[in-house]
Tab-separated table of C-alpha atoms in Angstrom:
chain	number	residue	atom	x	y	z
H	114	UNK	CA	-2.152	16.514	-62.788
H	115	UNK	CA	-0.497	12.831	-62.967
H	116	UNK	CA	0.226	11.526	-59.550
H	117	UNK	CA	3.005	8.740	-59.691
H	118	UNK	CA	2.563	7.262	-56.531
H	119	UNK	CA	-1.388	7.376	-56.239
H	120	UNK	CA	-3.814	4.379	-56.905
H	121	UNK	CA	-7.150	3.316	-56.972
H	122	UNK	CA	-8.219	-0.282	-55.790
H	123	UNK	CA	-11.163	-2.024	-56.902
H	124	UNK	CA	-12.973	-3.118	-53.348
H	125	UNK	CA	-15.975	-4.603	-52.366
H	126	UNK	CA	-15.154	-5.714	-48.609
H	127	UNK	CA	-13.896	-9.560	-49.600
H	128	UNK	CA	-11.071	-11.148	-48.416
H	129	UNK	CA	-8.887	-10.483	-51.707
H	130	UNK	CA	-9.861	-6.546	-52.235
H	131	UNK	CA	-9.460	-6.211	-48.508
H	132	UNK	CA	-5.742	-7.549	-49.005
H	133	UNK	CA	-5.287	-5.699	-51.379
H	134	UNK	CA	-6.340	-2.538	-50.450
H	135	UNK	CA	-3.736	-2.553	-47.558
H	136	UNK	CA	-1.158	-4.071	-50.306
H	137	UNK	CA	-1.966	-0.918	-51.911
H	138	UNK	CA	-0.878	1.053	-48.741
H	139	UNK	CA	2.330	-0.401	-48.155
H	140	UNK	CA	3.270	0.440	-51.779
H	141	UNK	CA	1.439	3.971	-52.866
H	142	UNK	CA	1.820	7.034	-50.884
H	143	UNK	CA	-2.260	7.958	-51.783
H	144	UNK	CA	-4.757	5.076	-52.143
H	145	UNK	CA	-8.640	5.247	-53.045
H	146	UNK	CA	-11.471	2.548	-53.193
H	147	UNK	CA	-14.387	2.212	-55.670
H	148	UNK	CA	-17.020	-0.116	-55.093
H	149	UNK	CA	-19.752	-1.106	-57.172
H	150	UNK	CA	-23.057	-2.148	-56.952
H	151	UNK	CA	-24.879	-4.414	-59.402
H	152	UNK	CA	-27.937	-5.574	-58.057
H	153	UNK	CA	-26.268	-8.251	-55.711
H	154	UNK	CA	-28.355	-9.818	-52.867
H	155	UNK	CA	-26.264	-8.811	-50.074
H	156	UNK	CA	-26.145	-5.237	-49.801
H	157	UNK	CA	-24.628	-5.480	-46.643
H	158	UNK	CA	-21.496	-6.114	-48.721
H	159	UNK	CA	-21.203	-2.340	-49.338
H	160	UNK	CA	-21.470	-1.539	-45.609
H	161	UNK	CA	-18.590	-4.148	-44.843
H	162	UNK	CA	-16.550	-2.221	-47.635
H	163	UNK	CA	-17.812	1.004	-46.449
H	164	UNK	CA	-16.339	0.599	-42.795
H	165	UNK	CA	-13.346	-1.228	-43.681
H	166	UNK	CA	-12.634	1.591	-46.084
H	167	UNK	CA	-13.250	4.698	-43.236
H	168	UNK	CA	-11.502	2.797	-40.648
H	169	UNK	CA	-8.217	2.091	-43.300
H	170	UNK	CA	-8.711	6.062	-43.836
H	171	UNK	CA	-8.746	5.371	-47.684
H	172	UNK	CA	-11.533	7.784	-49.758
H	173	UNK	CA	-14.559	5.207	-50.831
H	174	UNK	CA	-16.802	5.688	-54.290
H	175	UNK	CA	-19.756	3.296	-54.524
H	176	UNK	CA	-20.146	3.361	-58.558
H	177	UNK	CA	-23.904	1.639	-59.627
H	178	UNK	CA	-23.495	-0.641	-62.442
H	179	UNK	CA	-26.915	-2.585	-61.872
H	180	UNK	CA	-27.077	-2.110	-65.859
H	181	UNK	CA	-24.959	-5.359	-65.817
H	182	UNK	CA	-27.423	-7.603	-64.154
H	183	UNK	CA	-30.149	-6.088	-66.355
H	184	UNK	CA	-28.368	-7.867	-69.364
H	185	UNK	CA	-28.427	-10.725	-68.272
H	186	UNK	CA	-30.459	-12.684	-65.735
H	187	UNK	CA	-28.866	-16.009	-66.170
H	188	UNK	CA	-26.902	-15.524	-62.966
H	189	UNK	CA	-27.602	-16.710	-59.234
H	190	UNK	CA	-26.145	-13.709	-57.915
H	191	UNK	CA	-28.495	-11.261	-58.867
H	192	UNK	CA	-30.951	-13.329	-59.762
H	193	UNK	CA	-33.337	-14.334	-56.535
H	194	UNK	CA	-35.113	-16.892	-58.827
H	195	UNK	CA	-31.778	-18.668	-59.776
H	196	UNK	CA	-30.376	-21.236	-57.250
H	197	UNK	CA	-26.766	-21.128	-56.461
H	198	UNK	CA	-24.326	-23.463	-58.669
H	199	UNK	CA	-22.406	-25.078	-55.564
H	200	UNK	CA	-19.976	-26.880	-57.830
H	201	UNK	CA	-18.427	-25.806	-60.964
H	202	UNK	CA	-20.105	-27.535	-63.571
H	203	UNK	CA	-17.973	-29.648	-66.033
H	204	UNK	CA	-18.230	-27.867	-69.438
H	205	UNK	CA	-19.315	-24.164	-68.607
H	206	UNK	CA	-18.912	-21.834	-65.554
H	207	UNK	CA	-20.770	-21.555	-62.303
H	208	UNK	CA	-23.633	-19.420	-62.509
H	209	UNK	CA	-22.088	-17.359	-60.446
H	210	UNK	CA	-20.536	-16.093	-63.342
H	211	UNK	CA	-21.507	-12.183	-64.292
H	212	UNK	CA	-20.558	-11.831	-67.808
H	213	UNK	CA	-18.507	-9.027	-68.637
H	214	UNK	CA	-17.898	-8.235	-64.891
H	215	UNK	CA	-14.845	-6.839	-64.364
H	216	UNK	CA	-14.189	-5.562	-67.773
H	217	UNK	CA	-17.208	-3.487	-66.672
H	218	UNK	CA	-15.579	-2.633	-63.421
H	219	UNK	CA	-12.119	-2.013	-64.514
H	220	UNK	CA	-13.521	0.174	-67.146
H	221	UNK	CA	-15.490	2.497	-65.462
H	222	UNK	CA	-12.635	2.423	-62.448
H	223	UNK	CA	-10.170	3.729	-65.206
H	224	UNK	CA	-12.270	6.572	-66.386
H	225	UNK	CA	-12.949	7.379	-62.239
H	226	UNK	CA	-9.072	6.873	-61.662
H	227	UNK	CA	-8.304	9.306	-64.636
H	228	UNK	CA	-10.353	11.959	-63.079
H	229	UNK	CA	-8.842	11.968	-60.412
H	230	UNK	CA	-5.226	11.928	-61.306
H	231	UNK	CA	-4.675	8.490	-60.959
H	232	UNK	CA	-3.112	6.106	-63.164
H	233	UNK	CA	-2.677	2.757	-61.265
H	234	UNK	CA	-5.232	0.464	-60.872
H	235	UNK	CA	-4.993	-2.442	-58.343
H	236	UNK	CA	-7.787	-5.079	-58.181
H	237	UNK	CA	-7.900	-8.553	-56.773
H	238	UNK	CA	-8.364	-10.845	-59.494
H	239	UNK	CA	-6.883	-14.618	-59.364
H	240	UNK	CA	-5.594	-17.004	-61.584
H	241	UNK	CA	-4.975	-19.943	-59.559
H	242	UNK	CA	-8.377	-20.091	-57.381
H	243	UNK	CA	-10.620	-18.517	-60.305
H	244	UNK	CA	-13.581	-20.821	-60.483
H	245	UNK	CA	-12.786	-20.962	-63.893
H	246	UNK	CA	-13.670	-17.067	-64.567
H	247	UNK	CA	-12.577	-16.258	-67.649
H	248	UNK	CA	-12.432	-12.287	-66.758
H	249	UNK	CA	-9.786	-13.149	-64.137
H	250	UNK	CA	-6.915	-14.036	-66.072
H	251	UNK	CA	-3.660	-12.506	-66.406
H	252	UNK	CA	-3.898	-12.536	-70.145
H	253	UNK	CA	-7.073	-10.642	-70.011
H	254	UNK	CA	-6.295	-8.583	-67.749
H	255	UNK	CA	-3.040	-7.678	-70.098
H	256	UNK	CA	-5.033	-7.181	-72.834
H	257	UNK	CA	-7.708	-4.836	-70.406
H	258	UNK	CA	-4.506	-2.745	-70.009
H	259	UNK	CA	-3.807	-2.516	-73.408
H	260	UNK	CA	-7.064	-1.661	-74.595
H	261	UNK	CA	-8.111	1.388	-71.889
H	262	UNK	CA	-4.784	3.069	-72.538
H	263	UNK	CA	-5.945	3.189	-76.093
H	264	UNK	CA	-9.550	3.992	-75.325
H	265	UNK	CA	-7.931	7.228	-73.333
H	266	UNK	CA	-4.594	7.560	-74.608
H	267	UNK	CA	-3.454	7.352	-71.380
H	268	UNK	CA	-0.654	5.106	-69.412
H	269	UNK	CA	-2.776	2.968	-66.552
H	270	UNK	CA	-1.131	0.622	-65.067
H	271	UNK	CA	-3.607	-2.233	-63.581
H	272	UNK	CA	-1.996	-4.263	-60.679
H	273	UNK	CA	-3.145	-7.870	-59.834
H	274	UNK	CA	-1.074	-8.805	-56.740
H	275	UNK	CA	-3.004	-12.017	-56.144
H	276	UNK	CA	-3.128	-13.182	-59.466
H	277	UNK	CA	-0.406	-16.330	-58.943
H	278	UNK	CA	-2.056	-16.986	-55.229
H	279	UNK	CA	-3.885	-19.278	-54.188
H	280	UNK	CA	-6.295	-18.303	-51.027
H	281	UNK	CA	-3.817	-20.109	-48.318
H	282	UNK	CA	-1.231	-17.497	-50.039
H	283	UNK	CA	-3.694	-14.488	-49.982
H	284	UNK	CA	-4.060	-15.445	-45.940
H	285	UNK	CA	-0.406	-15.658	-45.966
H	286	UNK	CA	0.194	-12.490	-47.727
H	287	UNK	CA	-2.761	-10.750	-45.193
H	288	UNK	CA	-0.672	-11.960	-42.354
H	289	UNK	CA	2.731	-10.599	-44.037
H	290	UNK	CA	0.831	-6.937	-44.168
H	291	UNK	CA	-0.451	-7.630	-40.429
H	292	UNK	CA	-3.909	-7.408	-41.628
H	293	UNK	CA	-4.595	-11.152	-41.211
H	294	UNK	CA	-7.161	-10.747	-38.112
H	295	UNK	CA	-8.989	-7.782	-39.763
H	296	UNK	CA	-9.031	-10.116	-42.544
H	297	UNK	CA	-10.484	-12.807	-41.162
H	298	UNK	CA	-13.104	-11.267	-39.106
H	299	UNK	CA	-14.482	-8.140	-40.943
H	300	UNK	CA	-14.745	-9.065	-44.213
H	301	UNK	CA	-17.271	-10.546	-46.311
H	302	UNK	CA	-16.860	-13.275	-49.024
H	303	UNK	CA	-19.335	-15.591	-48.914
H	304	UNK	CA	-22.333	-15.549	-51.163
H	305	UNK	CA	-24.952	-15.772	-48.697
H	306	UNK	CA	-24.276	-13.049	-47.521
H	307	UNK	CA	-22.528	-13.956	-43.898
H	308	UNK	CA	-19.733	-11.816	-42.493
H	309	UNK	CA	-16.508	-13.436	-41.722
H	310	UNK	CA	-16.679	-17.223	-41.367
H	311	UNK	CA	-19.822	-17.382	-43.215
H	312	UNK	CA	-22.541	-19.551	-44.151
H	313	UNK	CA	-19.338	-22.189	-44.288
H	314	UNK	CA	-21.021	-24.664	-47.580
H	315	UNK	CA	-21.496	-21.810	-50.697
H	316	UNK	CA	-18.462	-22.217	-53.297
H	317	UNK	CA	-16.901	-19.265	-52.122
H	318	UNK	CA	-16.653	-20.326	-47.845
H	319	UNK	CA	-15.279	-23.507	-49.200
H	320	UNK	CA	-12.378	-21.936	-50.930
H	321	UNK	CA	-11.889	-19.262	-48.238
H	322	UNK	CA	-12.041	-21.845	-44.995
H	323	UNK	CA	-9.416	-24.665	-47.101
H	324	UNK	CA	-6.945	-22.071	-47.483
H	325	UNK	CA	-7.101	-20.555	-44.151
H	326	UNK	CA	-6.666	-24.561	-42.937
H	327	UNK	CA	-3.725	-24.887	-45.226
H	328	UNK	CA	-1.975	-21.762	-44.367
H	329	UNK	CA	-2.660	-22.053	-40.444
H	330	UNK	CA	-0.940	-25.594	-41.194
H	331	UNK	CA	2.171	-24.423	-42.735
H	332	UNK	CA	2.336	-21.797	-41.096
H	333	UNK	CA	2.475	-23.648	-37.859
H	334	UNK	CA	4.966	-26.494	-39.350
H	335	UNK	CA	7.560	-22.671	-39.858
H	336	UNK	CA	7.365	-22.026	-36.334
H	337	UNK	CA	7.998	-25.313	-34.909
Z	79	UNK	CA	-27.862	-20.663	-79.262
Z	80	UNK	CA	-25.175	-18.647	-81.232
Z	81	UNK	CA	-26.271	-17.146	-84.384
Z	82	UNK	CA	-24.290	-16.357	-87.258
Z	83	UNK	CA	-26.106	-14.702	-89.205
Z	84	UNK	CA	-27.178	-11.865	-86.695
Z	85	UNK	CA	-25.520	-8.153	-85.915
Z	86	UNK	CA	-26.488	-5.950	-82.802
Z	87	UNK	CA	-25.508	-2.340	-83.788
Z	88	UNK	CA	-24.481	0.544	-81.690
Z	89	UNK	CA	-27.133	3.317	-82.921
Z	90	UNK	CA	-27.314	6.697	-81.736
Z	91	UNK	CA	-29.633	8.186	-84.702
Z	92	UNK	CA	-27.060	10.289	-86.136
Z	93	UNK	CA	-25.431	9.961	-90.072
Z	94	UNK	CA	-22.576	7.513	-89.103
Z	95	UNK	CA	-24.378	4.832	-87.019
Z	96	UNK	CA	-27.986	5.005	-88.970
Z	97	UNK	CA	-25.313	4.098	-92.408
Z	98	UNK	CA	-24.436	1.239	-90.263
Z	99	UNK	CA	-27.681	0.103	-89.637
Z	100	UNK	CA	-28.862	0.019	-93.157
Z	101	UNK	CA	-24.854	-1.730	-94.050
Z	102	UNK	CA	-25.861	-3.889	-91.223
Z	103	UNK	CA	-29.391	-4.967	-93.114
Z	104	UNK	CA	-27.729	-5.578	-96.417
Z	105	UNK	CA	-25.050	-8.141	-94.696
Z	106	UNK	CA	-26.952	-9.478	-91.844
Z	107	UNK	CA	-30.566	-11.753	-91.857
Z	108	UNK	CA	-30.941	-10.657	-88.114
Z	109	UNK	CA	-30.121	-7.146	-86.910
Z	110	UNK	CA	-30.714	-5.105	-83.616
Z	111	UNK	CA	-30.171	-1.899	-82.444
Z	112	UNK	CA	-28.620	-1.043	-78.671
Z	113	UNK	CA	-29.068	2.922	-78.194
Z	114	UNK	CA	-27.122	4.494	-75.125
Z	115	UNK	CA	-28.670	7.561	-73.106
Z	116	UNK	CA	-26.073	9.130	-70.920
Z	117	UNK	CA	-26.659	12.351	-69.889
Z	118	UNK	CA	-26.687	14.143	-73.620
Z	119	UNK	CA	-28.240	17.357	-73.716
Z	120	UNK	CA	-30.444	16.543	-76.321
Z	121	UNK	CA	-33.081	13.602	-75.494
Z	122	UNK	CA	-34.515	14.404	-79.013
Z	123	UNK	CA	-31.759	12.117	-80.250
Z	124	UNK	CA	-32.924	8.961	-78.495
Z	125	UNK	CA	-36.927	9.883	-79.876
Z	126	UNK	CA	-35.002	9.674	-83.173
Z	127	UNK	CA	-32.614	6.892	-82.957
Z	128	UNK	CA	-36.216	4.634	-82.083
Z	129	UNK	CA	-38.216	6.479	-84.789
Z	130	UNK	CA	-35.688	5.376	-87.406
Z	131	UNK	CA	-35.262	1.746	-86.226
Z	132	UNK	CA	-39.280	1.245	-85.783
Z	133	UNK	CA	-39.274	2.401	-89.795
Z	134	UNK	CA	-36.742	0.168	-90.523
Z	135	UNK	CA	-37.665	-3.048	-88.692
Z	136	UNK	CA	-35.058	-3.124	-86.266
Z	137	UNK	CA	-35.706	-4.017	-82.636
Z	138	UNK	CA	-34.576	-1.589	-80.543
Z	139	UNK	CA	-33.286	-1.154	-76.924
Z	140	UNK	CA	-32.112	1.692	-74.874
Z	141	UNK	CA	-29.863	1.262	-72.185
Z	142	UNK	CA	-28.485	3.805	-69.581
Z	143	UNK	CA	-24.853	4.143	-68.709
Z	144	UNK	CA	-25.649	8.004	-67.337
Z	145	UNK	CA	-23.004	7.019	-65.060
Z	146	UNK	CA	-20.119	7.632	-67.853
Z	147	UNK	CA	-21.613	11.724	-67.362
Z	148	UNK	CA	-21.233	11.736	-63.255
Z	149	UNK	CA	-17.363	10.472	-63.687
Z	150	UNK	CA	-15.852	13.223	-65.630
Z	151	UNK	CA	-17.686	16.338	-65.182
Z	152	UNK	CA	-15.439	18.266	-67.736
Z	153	UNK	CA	-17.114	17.447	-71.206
Z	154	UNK	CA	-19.646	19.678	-72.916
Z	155	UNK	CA	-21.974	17.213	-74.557
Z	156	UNK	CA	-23.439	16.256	-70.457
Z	157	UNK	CA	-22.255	19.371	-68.900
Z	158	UNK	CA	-24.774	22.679	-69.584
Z	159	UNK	CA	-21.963	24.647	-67.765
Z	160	UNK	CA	-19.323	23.936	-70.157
Z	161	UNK	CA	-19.210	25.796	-73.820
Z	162	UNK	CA	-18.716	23.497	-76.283
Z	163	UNK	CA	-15.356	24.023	-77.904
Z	164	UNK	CA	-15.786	25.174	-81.797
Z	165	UNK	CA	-12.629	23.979	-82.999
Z	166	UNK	CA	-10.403	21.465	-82.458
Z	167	UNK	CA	-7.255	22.403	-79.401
Z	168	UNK	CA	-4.454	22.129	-80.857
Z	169	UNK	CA	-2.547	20.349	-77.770
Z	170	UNK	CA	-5.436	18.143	-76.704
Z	171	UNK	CA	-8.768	16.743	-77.677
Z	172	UNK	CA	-11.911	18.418	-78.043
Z	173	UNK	CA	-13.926	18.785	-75.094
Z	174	UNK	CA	-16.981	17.218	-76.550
Z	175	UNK	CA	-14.620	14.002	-75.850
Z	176	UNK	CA	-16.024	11.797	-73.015
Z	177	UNK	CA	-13.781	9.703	-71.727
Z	178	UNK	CA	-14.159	6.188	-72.044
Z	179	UNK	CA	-17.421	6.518	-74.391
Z	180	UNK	CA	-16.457	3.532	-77.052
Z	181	UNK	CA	-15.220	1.651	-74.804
Z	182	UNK	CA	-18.408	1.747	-72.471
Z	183	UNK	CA	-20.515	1.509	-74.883
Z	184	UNK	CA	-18.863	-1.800	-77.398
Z	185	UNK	CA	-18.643	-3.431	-73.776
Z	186	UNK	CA	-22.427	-3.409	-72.621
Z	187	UNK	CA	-23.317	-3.811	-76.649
Z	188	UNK	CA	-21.281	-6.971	-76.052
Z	189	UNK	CA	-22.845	-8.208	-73.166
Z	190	UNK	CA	-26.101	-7.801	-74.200
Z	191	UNK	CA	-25.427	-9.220	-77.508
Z	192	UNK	CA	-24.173	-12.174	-76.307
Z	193	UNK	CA	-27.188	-12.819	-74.017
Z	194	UNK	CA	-29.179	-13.156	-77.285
Z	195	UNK	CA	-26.877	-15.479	-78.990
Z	196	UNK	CA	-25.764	-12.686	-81.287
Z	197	UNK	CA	-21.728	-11.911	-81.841
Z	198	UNK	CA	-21.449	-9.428	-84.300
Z	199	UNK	CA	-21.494	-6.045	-83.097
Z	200	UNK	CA	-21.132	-3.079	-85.574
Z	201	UNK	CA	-20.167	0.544	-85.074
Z	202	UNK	CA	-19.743	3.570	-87.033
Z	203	UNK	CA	-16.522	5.060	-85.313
Z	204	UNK	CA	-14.119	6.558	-88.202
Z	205	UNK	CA	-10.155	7.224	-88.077
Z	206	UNK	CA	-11.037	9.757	-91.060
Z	207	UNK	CA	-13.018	12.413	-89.311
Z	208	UNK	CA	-12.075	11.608	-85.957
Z	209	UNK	CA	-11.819	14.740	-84.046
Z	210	UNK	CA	-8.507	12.910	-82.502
Z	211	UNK	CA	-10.885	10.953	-80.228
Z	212	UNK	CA	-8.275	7.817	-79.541
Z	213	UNK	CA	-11.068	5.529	-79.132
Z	214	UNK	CA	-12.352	6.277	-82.729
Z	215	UNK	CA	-8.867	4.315	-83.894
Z	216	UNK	CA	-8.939	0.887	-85.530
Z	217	UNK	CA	-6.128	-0.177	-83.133
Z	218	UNK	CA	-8.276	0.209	-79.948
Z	219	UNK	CA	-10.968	-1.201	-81.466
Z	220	UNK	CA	-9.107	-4.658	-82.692
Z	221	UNK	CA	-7.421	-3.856	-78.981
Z	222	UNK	CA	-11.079	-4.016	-77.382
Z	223	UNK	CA	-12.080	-6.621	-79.334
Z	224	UNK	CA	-9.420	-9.251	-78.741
Z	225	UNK	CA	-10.258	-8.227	-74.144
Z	226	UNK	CA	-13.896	-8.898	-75.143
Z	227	UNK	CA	-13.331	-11.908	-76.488
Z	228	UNK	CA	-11.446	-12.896	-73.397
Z	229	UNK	CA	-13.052	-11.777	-70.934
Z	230	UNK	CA	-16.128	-13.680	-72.004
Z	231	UNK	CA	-14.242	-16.693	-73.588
Z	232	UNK	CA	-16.514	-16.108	-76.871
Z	233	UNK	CA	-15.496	-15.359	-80.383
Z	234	UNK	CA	-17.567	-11.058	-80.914
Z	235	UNK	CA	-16.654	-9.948	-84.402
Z	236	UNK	CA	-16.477	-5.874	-84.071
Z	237	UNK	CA	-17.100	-4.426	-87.775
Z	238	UNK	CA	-16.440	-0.926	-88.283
Z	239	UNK	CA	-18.188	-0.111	-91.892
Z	240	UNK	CA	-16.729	3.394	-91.797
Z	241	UNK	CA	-13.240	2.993	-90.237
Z	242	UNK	CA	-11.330	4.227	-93.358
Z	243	UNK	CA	-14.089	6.511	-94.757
Z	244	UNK	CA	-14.442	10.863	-94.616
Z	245	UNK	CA	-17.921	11.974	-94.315
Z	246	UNK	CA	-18.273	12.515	-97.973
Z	247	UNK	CA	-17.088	8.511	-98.827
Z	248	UNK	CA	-20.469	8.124	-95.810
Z	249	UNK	CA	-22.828	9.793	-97.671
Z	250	UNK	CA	-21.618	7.765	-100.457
Z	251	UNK	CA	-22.333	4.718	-98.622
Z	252	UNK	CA	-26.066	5.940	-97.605
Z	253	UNK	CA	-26.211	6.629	-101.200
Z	254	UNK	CA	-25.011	2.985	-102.643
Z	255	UNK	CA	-27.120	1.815	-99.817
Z	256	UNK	CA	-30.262	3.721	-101.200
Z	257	UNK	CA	-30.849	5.203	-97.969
Z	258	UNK	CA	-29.375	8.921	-98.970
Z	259	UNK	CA	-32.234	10.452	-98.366
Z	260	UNK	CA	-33.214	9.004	-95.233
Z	261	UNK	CA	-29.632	10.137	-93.327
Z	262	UNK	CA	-30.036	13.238	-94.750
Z	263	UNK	CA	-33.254	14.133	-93.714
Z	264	UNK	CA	-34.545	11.924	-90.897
Z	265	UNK	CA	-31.367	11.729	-88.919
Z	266	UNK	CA	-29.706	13.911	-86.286
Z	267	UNK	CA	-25.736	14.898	-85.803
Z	268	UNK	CA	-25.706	18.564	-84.622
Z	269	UNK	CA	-24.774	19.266	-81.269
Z	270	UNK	CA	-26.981	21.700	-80.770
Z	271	UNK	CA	-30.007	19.153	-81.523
Z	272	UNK	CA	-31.265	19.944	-84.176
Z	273	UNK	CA	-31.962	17.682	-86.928
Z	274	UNK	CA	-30.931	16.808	-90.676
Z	275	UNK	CA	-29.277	19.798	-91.408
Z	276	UNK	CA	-28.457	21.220	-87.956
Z	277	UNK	CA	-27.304	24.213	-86.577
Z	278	UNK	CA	-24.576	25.013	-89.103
Z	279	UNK	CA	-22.485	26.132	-86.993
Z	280	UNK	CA	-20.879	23.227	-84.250
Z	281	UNK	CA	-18.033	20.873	-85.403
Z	282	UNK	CA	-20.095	18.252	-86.137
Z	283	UNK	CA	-22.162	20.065	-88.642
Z	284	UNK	CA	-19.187	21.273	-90.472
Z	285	UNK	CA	-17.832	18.019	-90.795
Z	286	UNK	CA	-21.397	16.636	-92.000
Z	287	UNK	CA	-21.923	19.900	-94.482
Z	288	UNK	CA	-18.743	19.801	-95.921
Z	289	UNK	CA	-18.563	15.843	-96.620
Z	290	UNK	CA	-22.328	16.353	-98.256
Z	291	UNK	CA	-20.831	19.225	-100.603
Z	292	UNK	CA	-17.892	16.980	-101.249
Z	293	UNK	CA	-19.705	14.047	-102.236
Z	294	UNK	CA	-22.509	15.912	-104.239
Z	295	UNK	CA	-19.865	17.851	-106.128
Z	296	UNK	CA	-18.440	13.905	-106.773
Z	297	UNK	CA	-21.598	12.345	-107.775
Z	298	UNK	CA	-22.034	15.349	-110.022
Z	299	UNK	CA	-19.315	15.106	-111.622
Z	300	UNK	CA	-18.999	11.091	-112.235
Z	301	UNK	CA	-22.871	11.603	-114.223
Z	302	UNK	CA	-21.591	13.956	-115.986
């Protein structure tokens, strides 16, 4: 059976799945979460997403993909022996990077969705604070779309709503769904591993704590 | 360091993809083979798939997406519960389909190929004896290959040897590629798992049988 008004969210506990899981809410009568698991450091990332998830009252899936860091070991966030690229270097990615990543994840999400009745797909991806991912562009996400519906002959529908956002937005658009406290204190983005705030210097904190500054600016300058 | 000269192939042991590995040979200076396990019924086919590539010089690795089997519970080929369907339904696809499969599968080839400097990628799907699968269709795979080249900002080249080609225009191929005797008696295509010849009896024995009477009945008549 096809359920119009059912999706499934890609979530792993972060600021911008968390957003968008309740996102998901306000818009689809019945809303799921997958996670996956790949071999990162912090496994207390999947109890974050876990709790967030019951407490929401949304139906969580932990998928394990660890196949993908088995490919390739080039990247500090599954490999313990690799150190942490703090700054994007000038002619390549991070190595943060995880090749393949959410193809991977929206992939296997689809095939779960389908399963289960469900045809929209809703995952956090960014454009304007990317890092300089090339899996989180609009244009490959477009294509992504494309190409399942003709792996499956299916209709998905994949939903980005953060992709034109910076972070100060995705705060700003947390706030808007009246999630911004649960935002800011239960999730967990940074790569170290820290809940909330975090460790406050990896790439990640950086981008999270600047746009929480800029939209606790403007959005004091609106209520003066 | 990207290579240019080098091909990882998708090889499950059976007619199609060995045919592709012995195309691959004749084009390529460098090839692999990337073997998926994922819950078949049959293991023999993996002892096979490595038996084959050992004889022919090709490394070989093995990598397990069993997770593709625990999403959709309702194909034959990874569920003992479920009788294989015998002939094509007319309204839908066989059951032997697994969602997702090609898809899966080209991805991780991709990603691992691309950790080894390697960006051709070959597979045997076929439009011509399809069973309707959609992701046997040239469109998804030019679709999939245009999201893996953007989602990893590289340049993959997906080759599909026997897109156009019926069984019997295969055999032909093993046959200009002086491996005929080789696919027919070292490699395995029955669903039932048994090899060269088969069981006689499950779709994909038919389709093998009757493109090896077709193409004998050919080459028997061009000599004359």
């Amino acid at each position: 059976m096809r359920q119009k008004d059912a999706a499934l969210v890609c979530f792993s506990g972060g600021q911008d799945s968390t957003t968008c899981l309740f996102w998901a809410k306000k818009r689809f009568s019945r809303v799921e979460a997958v996670c996956f698991t790949y071999g990162q450091k912090h496994s207390l990332e999947i109890e974050v997403a876990r709790q967030i998830a019951a407490d929401a009252d949304v139906p969580f899936q932990l998928l394990d993909v660890s196949l993908l860091s088995q490919l390739d070991t080039s990247c500090s966030l599954t490999n313990t022996s690799v150190e942490m690229d703090r700054e994007k270097p000038a002619d390549s990615y991070p190595n943060t990077f995880v090749p393949g990543r959410n193809m991977v994840f929206l992939t296997f999400a689809a095939i779960l969705a389908r399963s289960k009745g469900i045809f929209h797909l809703v995952t956090g991806v960014s454009e304007a604070d990317y890092s300089g991912y090339p899996d989180c562009r609009d244009t490959f996400v477009r294509s992504l779309n494309v190409t399942l519906n003709l792996a499956m002959d299916e209709q998905f529908v994949i939903h980005t709503p953060l992709m034109e956002r910076d972070k100060s937005e995705v705060w700003e658009l947390a706030d808007e769904l009246g999630v911004f406290d649960l935002v800011r204190t239960r999730t967990l983005t940074c790569y170290n591993g820290i809940m909330a705030e975090g460790c406050g210097h990896c790439p990640a904190c950086k981008l999270r704590e600047e746009g929480l500054r800029k939209y606790l600016a403007r959005r004091q300058s609106k209520r003066k």
